[in-house]
Amino acid sequence: MKAKITITPKKAVVDPQGKTVQRALEQMGYQGIGAVHVGKYLEIELTGDRAAAGSQLNDACLKILSNPVIEDFHVEIVD
Amino acid sequence: MKAKITITPKKAVVDPQGKTVQRALEQMGYQGIGAVHVGKYLEIELTGDRAAAGSQLNDACLKILSNPVIEDFHVEIVD
């Protein structure tokens, strides 16, 4: 079992890293590029009960893995 | 249309950030935590043709968004 966690800046938060990537892609000649948001991605291998794993990872995201003031997170558990 | 790109260190590459997160989760008392891999996540808003967008983003990942020597990437295009 594995958890895939994505942590992204909230839409209302200024994302200079995303802006920089967007500008770089445009300057390299890529077409049709809109807003870019840069976040973190974590893959965590898990053992044990699926529901318990999901709830403890939600808790971990709120407490240490993300900054809930400026970031959103999404936890997905896959086999 | 939106692209979701995940960039992760290759399995054979030492991932000290992942190790640190793993140790932190264990020390905070979370159960059943295995290996942790920390990578990057990009969300890119796109306009234009879907197939063309996918192929140009693959190209961009190889050239500037990831380091293909030590990182794997995965591009997913969603509506």
mmCIF file of N, CA and C in Angstrom, chain A residues 2 6-8 11 17 21 24-25 28-48 56-57 59-61 63-65, chain B residues 2 6-8 11 17 21 24-25 28-48 56-57 59-61 63-65:
data_model
loop_
_atom_site.group_PDB
_atom_site.id
_atom_site.type_symbol
_atom_site.label_atom_id
_atom_site.label_comp_id
_atom_site.label_asym_id
_atom_site.label_seq_id
_atom_site.Cartn_x
_atom_site.Cartn_y
_atom_site.Cartn_z
ATOM 1 N N LYS A 2 0.411 2.269 -0.669
ATOM 2 C CA LYS A 2 1.234 3.444 -0.856
ATOM 3 C C LYS A 2 0.344 4.671 -0.778
ATOM 4 N N THR A 6 -0.052 15.182 -2.484
ATOM 5 C CA THR A 6 0.363 16.397 -3.185
ATOM 6 C C THR A 6 0.050 17.589 -2.299
ATOM 7 N N ILE A 7 1.013 18.490 -2.231
ATOM 8 C CA ILE A 7 0.864 19.704 -1.425
ATOM 9 C C ILE A 7 1.081 20.886 -2.357
ATOM 10 N N THR A 8 0.059 21.727 -2.501
ATOM 11 C CA THR A 8 0.154 22.855 -3.440
ATOM 12 C C THR A 8 -0.152 24.153 -2.709
ATOM 13 N N LYS A 11 -4.670 28.796 -3.973
ATOM 14 C CA LYS A 11 -4.796 29.631 -5.167
ATOM 15 C C LYS A 11 -4.583 31.122 -4.855
ATOM 16 N N GLN A 17 7.581 30.819 -7.581
ATOM 17 C CA GLN A 17 8.248 29.698 -8.257
ATOM 18 C C GLN A 17 7.442 29.277 -9.487
ATOM 19 N N VAL A 21 8.586 29.398 -13.490
ATOM 20 C CA VAL A 21 8.506 28.248 -14.401
ATOM 21 C C VAL A 21 7.675 28.617 -15.622
ATOM 22 N N ALA A 24 9.699 30.795 -17.909
ATOM 23 C CA ALA A 24 10.760 30.012 -18.550
ATOM 24 C C ALA A 24 10.205 29.178 -19.699
ATOM 25 N N LEU A 25 9.059 28.520 -19.454
ATOM 26 C CA LEU A 25 8.452 27.696 -20.510
ATOM 27 C C LEU A 25 8.072 28.551 -21.714
ATOM 28 N N MET A 28 11.058 29.589 -23.683
ATOM 29 C CA MET A 28 11.651 28.500 -24.457
ATOM 30 C C MET A 28 10.794 28.142 -25.668
ATOM 31 N N GLY A 29 9.681 28.850 -25.828
ATOM 32 C CA GLY A 29 8.891 28.682 -27.039
ATOM 33 C C GLY A 29 7.746 27.690 -26.920
ATOM 34 N N TYR A 30 7.469 27.191 -25.687
ATOM 35 C CA TYR A 30 6.329 26.285 -25.549
ATOM 36 C C TYR A 30 5.033 27.078 -25.650
ATOM 37 N N GLN A 31 4.044 26.506 -26.317
ATOM 38 C CA GLN A 31 2.782 27.195 -26.625
ATOM 39 C C GLN A 31 1.670 26.783 -25.661
ATOM 40 N N GLY A 32 0.750 27.718 -25.440
ATOM 41 C CA GLY A 32 -0.483 27.398 -24.717
ATOM 42 C C GLY A 32 -0.302 27.158 -23.230
ATOM 43 N N ILE A 33 0.766 27.723 -22.667
ATOM 44 C CA ILE A 33 1.036 27.539 -21.238
ATOM 45 C C ILE A 33 0.278 28.599 -20.436
ATOM 46 N N GLY A 34 -0.509 28.161 -19.458
ATOM 47 C CA GLY A 34 -1.201 29.099 -18.587
ATOM 48 C C GLY A 34 -0.525 29.143 -17.236
ATOM 49 N N ALA A 35 -1.316 29.385 -16.192
ATOM 50 C CA ALA A 35 -0.756 29.492 -14.845
ATOM 51 C C ALA A 35 -0.075 28.190 -14.432
ATOM 52 N N VAL A 36 1.042 28.323 -13.717
ATOM 53 C CA VAL A 36 1.775 27.157 -13.213
ATOM 54 C C VAL A 36 1.804 27.229 -11.685
ATOM 55 N N HIS A 37 1.515 26.111 -11.048
ATOM 56 C CA HIS A 37 1.607 26.047 -9.594
ATOM 57 C C HIS A 37 2.625 24.976 -9.231
ATOM 58 N N VAL A 38 3.573 25.324 -8.389
ATOM 59 C CA VAL A 38 4.610 24.367 -8.007
ATOM 60 C C VAL A 38 4.390 23.953 -6.564
ATOM 61 N N GLY A 39 4.351 22.648 -6.350
ATOM 62 C CA GLY A 39 4.141 22.142 -5.003
ATOM 63 C C GLY A 39 5.062 20.982 -4.697
ATOM 64 N N LYS A 40 4.723 20.257 -3.644
ATOM 65 C CA LYS A 40 5.520 19.102 -3.238
ATOM 66 C C LYS A 40 4.745 17.818 -3.484
ATOM 67 N N TYR A 41 5.477 16.750 -3.647
ATOM 68 C CA TYR A 41 4.860 15.441 -3.854
ATOM 69 C C TYR A 41 5.562 14.440 -2.948
ATOM 70 N N LEU A 42 4.795 13.689 -2.188
ATOM 71 C CA LEU A 42 5.382 12.666 -1.324
ATOM 72 C C LEU A 42 4.762 11.321 -1.627
ATOM 73 N N GLU A 43 5.605 10.299 -1.698
ATOM 74 C CA GLU A 43 5.138 8.928 -1.819
ATOM 75 C C GLU A 43 5.560 8.211 -0.553
ATOM 76 N N ILE A 44 4.604 7.654 0.158
ATOM 77 C CA ILE A 44 4.915 6.995 1.426
ATOM 78 C C ILE A 44 4.431 5.551 1.368
ATOM 79 N N GLU A 45 5.347 4.623 1.572
ATOM 80 C CA GLU A 45 4.950 3.211 1.623
ATOM 81 C C GLU A 45 4.358 2.923 2.996
ATOM 82 N N LEU A 46 3.252 2.161 2.992
ATOM 83 C CA LEU A 46 2.489 1.963 4.220
ATOM 84 C C LEU A 46 2.216 0.496 4.452
ATOM 85 N N THR A 47 2.116 0.128 5.726
ATOM 86 C CA THR A 47 1.600 -1.185 6.068
ATOM 87 C C THR A 47 0.458 -0.968 7.052
ATOM 88 N N GLY A 48 -0.423 -1.969 7.182
ATOM 89 C CA GLY A 48 -1.491 -1.874 8.159
ATOM 90 C C GLY A 48 -2.820 -1.509 7.529
ATOM 91 N N GLN A 56 -4.320 8.874 9.664
ATOM 92 C CA GLN A 56 -3.112 9.360 10.327
ATOM 93 C C GLN A 56 -2.263 10.214 9.380
ATOM 94 N N LEU A 57 -2.340 9.938 8.073
ATOM 95 C CA LEU A 57 -1.594 10.785 7.138
ATOM 96 C C LEU A 57 -2.241 12.162 6.978
ATOM 97 N N ASP A 59 -3.714 13.685 9.345
ATOM 98 C CA ASP A 59 -3.263 14.340 10.564
ATOM 99 C C ASP A 59 -1.821 14.825 10.410
ATOM 100 N N ALA A 60 -0.951 13.959 9.851
ATOM 101 C CA ALA A 60 0.461 14.322 9.663
ATOM 102 C C ALA A 60 0.596 15.491 8.695
ATOM 103 N N CYS A 61 -0.253 15.512 7.666
ATOM 104 C CA CYS A 61 -0.201 16.623 6.706
ATOM 105 C C CYS A 61 -0.541 17.939 7.393
ATOM 106 N N LYS A 63 -0.207 18.599 10.536
ATOM 107 C CA LYS A 63 0.724 18.966 11.610
ATOM 108 C C LYS A 63 2.134 19.257 11.122
ATOM 109 N N ILE A 64 2.696 18.396 10.245
ATOM 110 C CA ILE A 64 4.085 18.659 9.864
ATOM 111 C C ILE A 64 4.378 18.676 8.369
ATOM 112 N N LEU A 65 3.602 17.980 7.562
ATOM 113 C CA LEU A 65 4.018 17.874 6.160
ATOM 114 C C LEU A 65 3.654 19.112 5.337
ATOM 115 N N LYS B 2 -5.542 20.770 -17.972
ATOM 116 C CA LYS B 2 -4.531 20.966 -16.940
ATOM 117 C C LYS B 2 -3.571 19.783 -16.982
ATOM 118 N N THR B 6 4.393 14.933 -11.836
ATOM 119 C CA THR B 6 5.117 14.563 -10.615
ATOM 120 C C THR B 6 6.546 14.209 -10.998
ATOM 121 N N ILE B 7 7.475 14.708 -10.217
ATOM 122 C CA ILE B 7 8.893 14.449 -10.440
ATOM 123 C C ILE B 7 9.451 13.846 -9.154
ATOM 124 N N THR B 8 9.938 12.611 -9.245
ATOM 125 C CA THR B 8 10.422 11.919 -8.054
ATOM 126 C C THR B 8 11.869 11.466 -8.258
ATOM 127 N N LYS B 11 14.544 5.443 -7.840
ATOM 128 C CA LYS B 11 14.614 4.566 -6.660
ATOM 129 C C LYS B 11 16.055 4.320 -6.218
ATOM 130 N N GLN B 17 16.024 13.679 2.010
ATOM 131 C CA GLN B 17 14.823 14.398 2.445
ATOM 132 C C GLN B 17 13.726 13.401 2.808
ATOM 133 N N VAL B 21 11.909 12.771 6.504
ATOM 134 C CA VAL B 21 10.460 12.781 6.714
ATOM 135 C C VAL B 21 10.030 11.471 7.363
ATOM 136 N N ALA B 24 10.963 11.505 10.979
ATOM 137 C CA ALA B 24 10.115 12.445 11.718
ATOM 138 C C ALA B 24 8.743 11.838 11.995
ATOM 139 N N LEU B 25 8.159 11.190 10.970
ATOM 140 C CA LEU B 25 6.830 10.591 11.153
ATOM 141 C C LEU B 25 6.886 9.495 12.208
ATOM 142 N N MET B 28 7.152 10.893 15.657
ATOM 143 C CA MET B 28 5.905 11.498 16.125
ATOM 144 C C MET B 28 4.864 10.441 16.458
ATOM 145 N N GLY B 29 5.236 9.164 16.298
ATOM 146 C CA GLY B 29 4.361 8.090 16.737
ATOM 147 C C GLY B 29 3.440 7.521 15.676
ATOM 148 N N TYR B 30 3.594 7.961 14.414
ATOM 149 C CA TYR B 30 2.756 7.373 13.364
ATOM 150 C C TYR B 30 3.213 5.947 13.079
ATOM 151 N N GLN B 31 2.244 5.057 12.855
ATOM 152 C CA GLN B 31 2.505 3.617 12.722
ATOM 153 C C GLN B 31 2.516 3.183 11.254
ATOM 154 N N GLY B 32 3.315 2.172 10.956
ATOM 155 C CA GLY B 32 3.253 1.518 9.650
ATOM 156 C C GLY B 32 3.837 2.335 8.515
ATOM 157 N N ILE B 33 4.737 3.252 8.843
ATOM 158 C CA ILE B 33 5.350 4.101 7.822
ATOM 159 C C ILE B 33 6.558 3.376 7.224
ATOM 160 N N GLY B 34 6.595 3.223 5.913
ATOM 161 C CA GLY B 34 7.750 2.640 5.236
ATOM 162 C C GLY B 34 8.565 3.730 4.568
ATOM 163 N N ALA B 35 9.211 3.367 3.448
ATOM 164 C CA ALA B 35 10.061 4.325 2.743
ATOM 165 C C ALA B 35 9.251 5.542 2.278
ATOM 166 N N VAL B 36 9.876 6.706 2.366
ATOM 167 C CA VAL B 36 9.243 7.944 1.914
ATOM 168 C C VAL B 36 10.093 8.537 0.788
ATOM 169 N N HIS B 37 9.435 8.942 -0.277
ATOM 170 C CA HIS B 37 10.137 9.610 -1.376
ATOM 171 C C HIS B 37 9.547 10.999 -1.534
ATOM 172 N N VAL B 38 10.417 11.999 -1.561
ATOM 173 C CA VAL B 38 9.939 13.373 -1.683
ATOM 174 C C VAL B 38 10.295 13.907 -3.065
ATOM 175 N N GLY B 39 9.306 14.424 -3.750
ATOM 176 C CA GLY B 39 9.549 14.959 -5.082
ATOM 177 C C GLY B 39 8.842 16.280 -5.276
ATOM 178 N N LYS B 40 8.710 16.670 -6.531
ATOM 179 C CA LYS B 40 8.065 17.923 -6.872
ATOM 180 C C LYS B 40 6.749 17.643 -7.581
ATOM 181 N N TYR B 41 5.852 18.605 -7.500
ATOM 182 C CA TYR B 41 4.562 18.487 -8.159
ATOM 183 C C TYR B 41 4.278 19.794 -8.881
ATOM 184 N N LEU B 42 3.932 19.708 -10.134
ATOM 185 C CA LEU B 42 3.591 20.915 -10.893
ATOM 186 C C LEU B 42 2.209 20.772 -11.510
ATOM 187 N N GLU B 43 1.423 21.825 -11.407
ATOM 188 C CA GLU B 43 0.133 21.884 -12.086
ATOM 189 C C GLU B 43 0.223 22.986 -13.117
ATOM 190 N N ILE B 44 0.006 22.652 -14.373
ATOM 191 C CA ILE B 44 0.141 23.645 -15.436
ATOM 192 C C ILE B 44 -1.169 23.744 -16.200
ATOM 193 N N GLU B 45 -1.741 24.944 -16.236
ATOM 194 C CA GLU B 45 -2.959 25.151 -17.027
ATOM 195 C C GLU B 45 -2.580 25.269 -18.493
ATOM 196 N N LEU B 46 -3.375 24.610 -19.345
ATOM 197 C CA LEU B 46 -3.015 24.516 -20.754
ATOM 198 C C LEU B 46 -4.177 24.914 -21.636
ATOM 199 N N THR B 47 -3.839 25.452 -22.804
ATOM 200 C CA THR B 47 -4.837 25.626 -23.853
ATOM 201 C C THR B 47 -4.291 24.965 -25.110
ATOM 202 N N GLY B 48 -5.193 24.651 -26.041
ATOM 203 C CA GLY B 48 -4.739 24.078 -27.306
ATOM 204 C C GLY B 48 -4.939 22.581 -27.378
ATOM 205 N N GLN B 56 4.749 18.294 -25.781
ATOM 206 C CA GLN B 56 5.664 19.396 -25.472
ATOM 207 C C GLN B 56 6.006 19.432 -23.979
ATOM 208 N N LEU B 57 5.083 18.974 -23.132
ATOM 209 C CA LEU B 57 5.409 18.947 -21.702
ATOM 210 C C LEU B 57 6.411 17.837 -21.382
ATOM 211 N N ASP B 59 8.738 16.921 -23.364
ATOM 212 C CA ASP B 59 9.975 17.539 -23.817
ATOM 213 C C ASP B 59 10.501 18.525 -22.766
ATOM 214 N N ALA B 60 9.600 19.371 -22.239
ATOM 215 C CA ALA B 60 10.004 20.357 -21.241
ATOM 216 C C ALA B 60 10.516 19.670 -19.973
ATOM 217 N N CYS B 61 9.878 18.541 -19.596
ATOM 218 C CA CYS B 61 10.324 17.812 -18.401
ATOM 219 C C CYS B 61 11.743 17.310 -18.595
ATOM 220 N N LYS B 63 13.983 18.542 -20.574
ATOM 221 C CA LYS B 63 14.962 19.609 -20.759
ATOM 222 C C LYS B 63 15.136 20.514 -19.556
ATOM 223 N N ILE B 64 14.037 20.968 -18.928
ATOM 224 C CA ILE B 64 14.258 21.908 -17.821
ATOM 225 C C ILE B 64 13.542 21.579 -16.519
ATOM 226 N N LEU B 65 12.422 20.862 -16.569
ATOM 227 C CA LEU B 65 11.666 20.709 -15.319
ATOM 228 C C LEU B 65 12.248 19.633 -14.402
#
